[in-house]
Amino acid sequence: MYAQMVKTEAKRVRSLDEMEPQERAFQERIDAGQKIEPKEWMPEDYRKTLIRQISQHAHSEIVGQLPEGNWITRAPTLERKAILLAKVQDEAGHGLYLYCAAETLGISRDQMYEQLHSGKAKYSSIFNYPTLSWADIGAIGWLVDGAAIMNQVPLQRCSYGPYARAMVRICKEESFHQRQGFDIMTVLCKGTPEQKAMAQDALDRWWWPSLMMFGPSDDASVHSAQSMAWNIKQDSNDELRQKFVDQTVPQAKFLGLTVPDPALAWNEAKGGHDFGEPDWTEFFAVIAGEGPCNRERLEARRKAWGDGAWFRDGLTAHASKQAARRQAAKLAAE
Amino acid sequence: MSSEWPLWEVFIRGQHGLNHRHVGSLHAPDAEMAILNARDVYTRRNEGVSIWVVRSSDIVASAPSDKGPLFDPANAKVYRHPTFFDVPDEVGHM
Ligand SMILES: [Fe+2]
Ligand SMILES: [Fe+2]
């Protein structure tokens, strides 16, 4: 997902009667569906895990602008260009909502940027793949934003107030993202044979990386169990992946496209699709920095941050000069 | 070198006649830029007709531990709610 394989410090999930009173009261509030707010007491591991999860999520939104930004100047029509610009601007907004939510847990914005730019912090594996044709912009909206929605909708109910509220804002904007992508695919699929082939090629390349977004199976993971106990994760990776496949396969059929998985078949007994296993070796390589675009993405982020430094400093200098002037005028008037 | 821009809390009036509501926060070098940034970050879809920004460091908040002393006393004063009083049916709407 946008935050993949978030680690906790947990060795195992402890029961209520193994907890000290303060932690037990905290867990009981979560079990009762209450929200935890910034200044309230929380276990150190809850705080740290949330910082990891929310900042990873924020970094993904920010880095996620890069593959799509690649096509803004080459969109096929002025309308498509305006739509894509609006979509990418939304992703910047998502990153900002999330960074602010993370900051309420006691990490600064600069610290998070530093973690991203130094390569210490992770972001979603999906954004390390290249956007080779216009059809990729369709595939990203349809599949990648579609996958993101699957996991962001339940997060609106998560236990940490600022994160849950950021998710509400984000979810309101995401369905526009998915629809504009599906619309691009629809138009291509109704177009010339070459356009349809472009759409198929994009699906072929984005299908498996999209399934990998949900992360490897975590049914046996203590981190996942702990995050679920804290209600900062609601569904297992396999559950979400299944939901995604079941939702997406009929859409591909509507487009007249073939999902590139020979193992894909409807399973009447389970009321869902059977499907093949993504290449997890590839996934771990991408996570470790060896994906097709990891270097390029980080380079672009560092460059944007570095190139903007004089501008940020200039605005800061202007702000303090104005403040000093106001102060002097006030003193003179007294 | 560069220091982080201060944090601002953003309040938006969604429609004429409603209160400003807290919607989130953002970083900006000064109040003017905070308003411009708030426009871009929080009102991309006509969510507002007016924006307030205030430095986060200027907000004074009650402490979570004061929740009891501050708010519990109100619990004992149920007569402040109209439903505390029975109005006989014959009296009609009151
Ligand atoms: Fe997003
Ligand atoms: Fe999106």
PDB file of N, CA and C and ligand atoms in Angstrom, chain A residues 2 61 87 91 94 145 174 177, ligand 2:
ATOM      1  N   TYR A   2       0.314   2.417   0.243  1.00  0.00           N
ATOM      2  CA  TYR A   2       1.139   3.617   0.284  1.00  0.00           C
ATOM      3  C   TYR A   2       2.088   3.553   1.477  1.00  0.00           C
ATOM      4  N   GLU A  61       2.601   9.971  -1.478  1.00  0.00           N
ATOM      5  CA  GLU A  61       1.792  10.962  -2.198  1.00  0.00           C
ATOM      6  C   GLU A  61       2.707  11.935  -2.946  1.00  0.00           C
ATOM      7  N   LYS A  87      -5.173  16.672 -10.817  1.00  0.00           N
ATOM      8  CA  LYS A  87      -4.978  15.395 -10.119  1.00  0.00           C
ATOM      9  C   LYS A  87      -3.644  15.401  -9.379  1.00  0.00           C
ATOM     10  N   GLU A  91      -2.548  15.323  -5.282  1.00  0.00           N
ATOM     11  CA  GLU A  91      -1.594  14.430  -4.602  1.00  0.00           C
ATOM     12  C   GLU A  91      -0.641  15.241  -3.724  1.00  0.00           C
ATOM     13  N   HIS A  94      -2.543  15.862  -0.677  1.00  0.00           N
ATOM     14  CA  HIS A  94      -2.598  14.667   0.178  1.00  0.00           C
ATOM     15  C   HIS A  94      -1.324  14.541   1.002  1.00  0.00           C
ATOM     16  N   ASP A 145      -4.579   4.410  -8.115  1.00  0.00           N
ATOM     17  CA  ASP A 145      -5.493   5.141  -7.235  1.00  0.00           C
ATOM     18  C   ASP A 145      -6.617   4.214  -6.769  1.00  0.00           C
ATOM     19  N   GLU A 174     -10.190  11.116  -4.029  1.00  0.00           N
ATOM     20  CA  GLU A 174      -9.623   9.990  -4.781  1.00  0.00           C
ATOM     21  C   GLU A 174     -10.518   9.475  -5.905  1.00  0.00           C
ATOM     22  N   HIS A 177      -9.747  10.797  -9.108  1.00  0.00           N
ATOM     23  CA  HIS A 177      -8.497  10.282  -9.662  1.00  0.00           C
ATOM     24  C   HIS A 177      -8.719   8.972 -10.405  1.00  0.00           C
TER      25      HIS A 177
HETATM   26 FE    FE C   2      -4.886   9.849  -5.929  1.00  0.00          FE
END
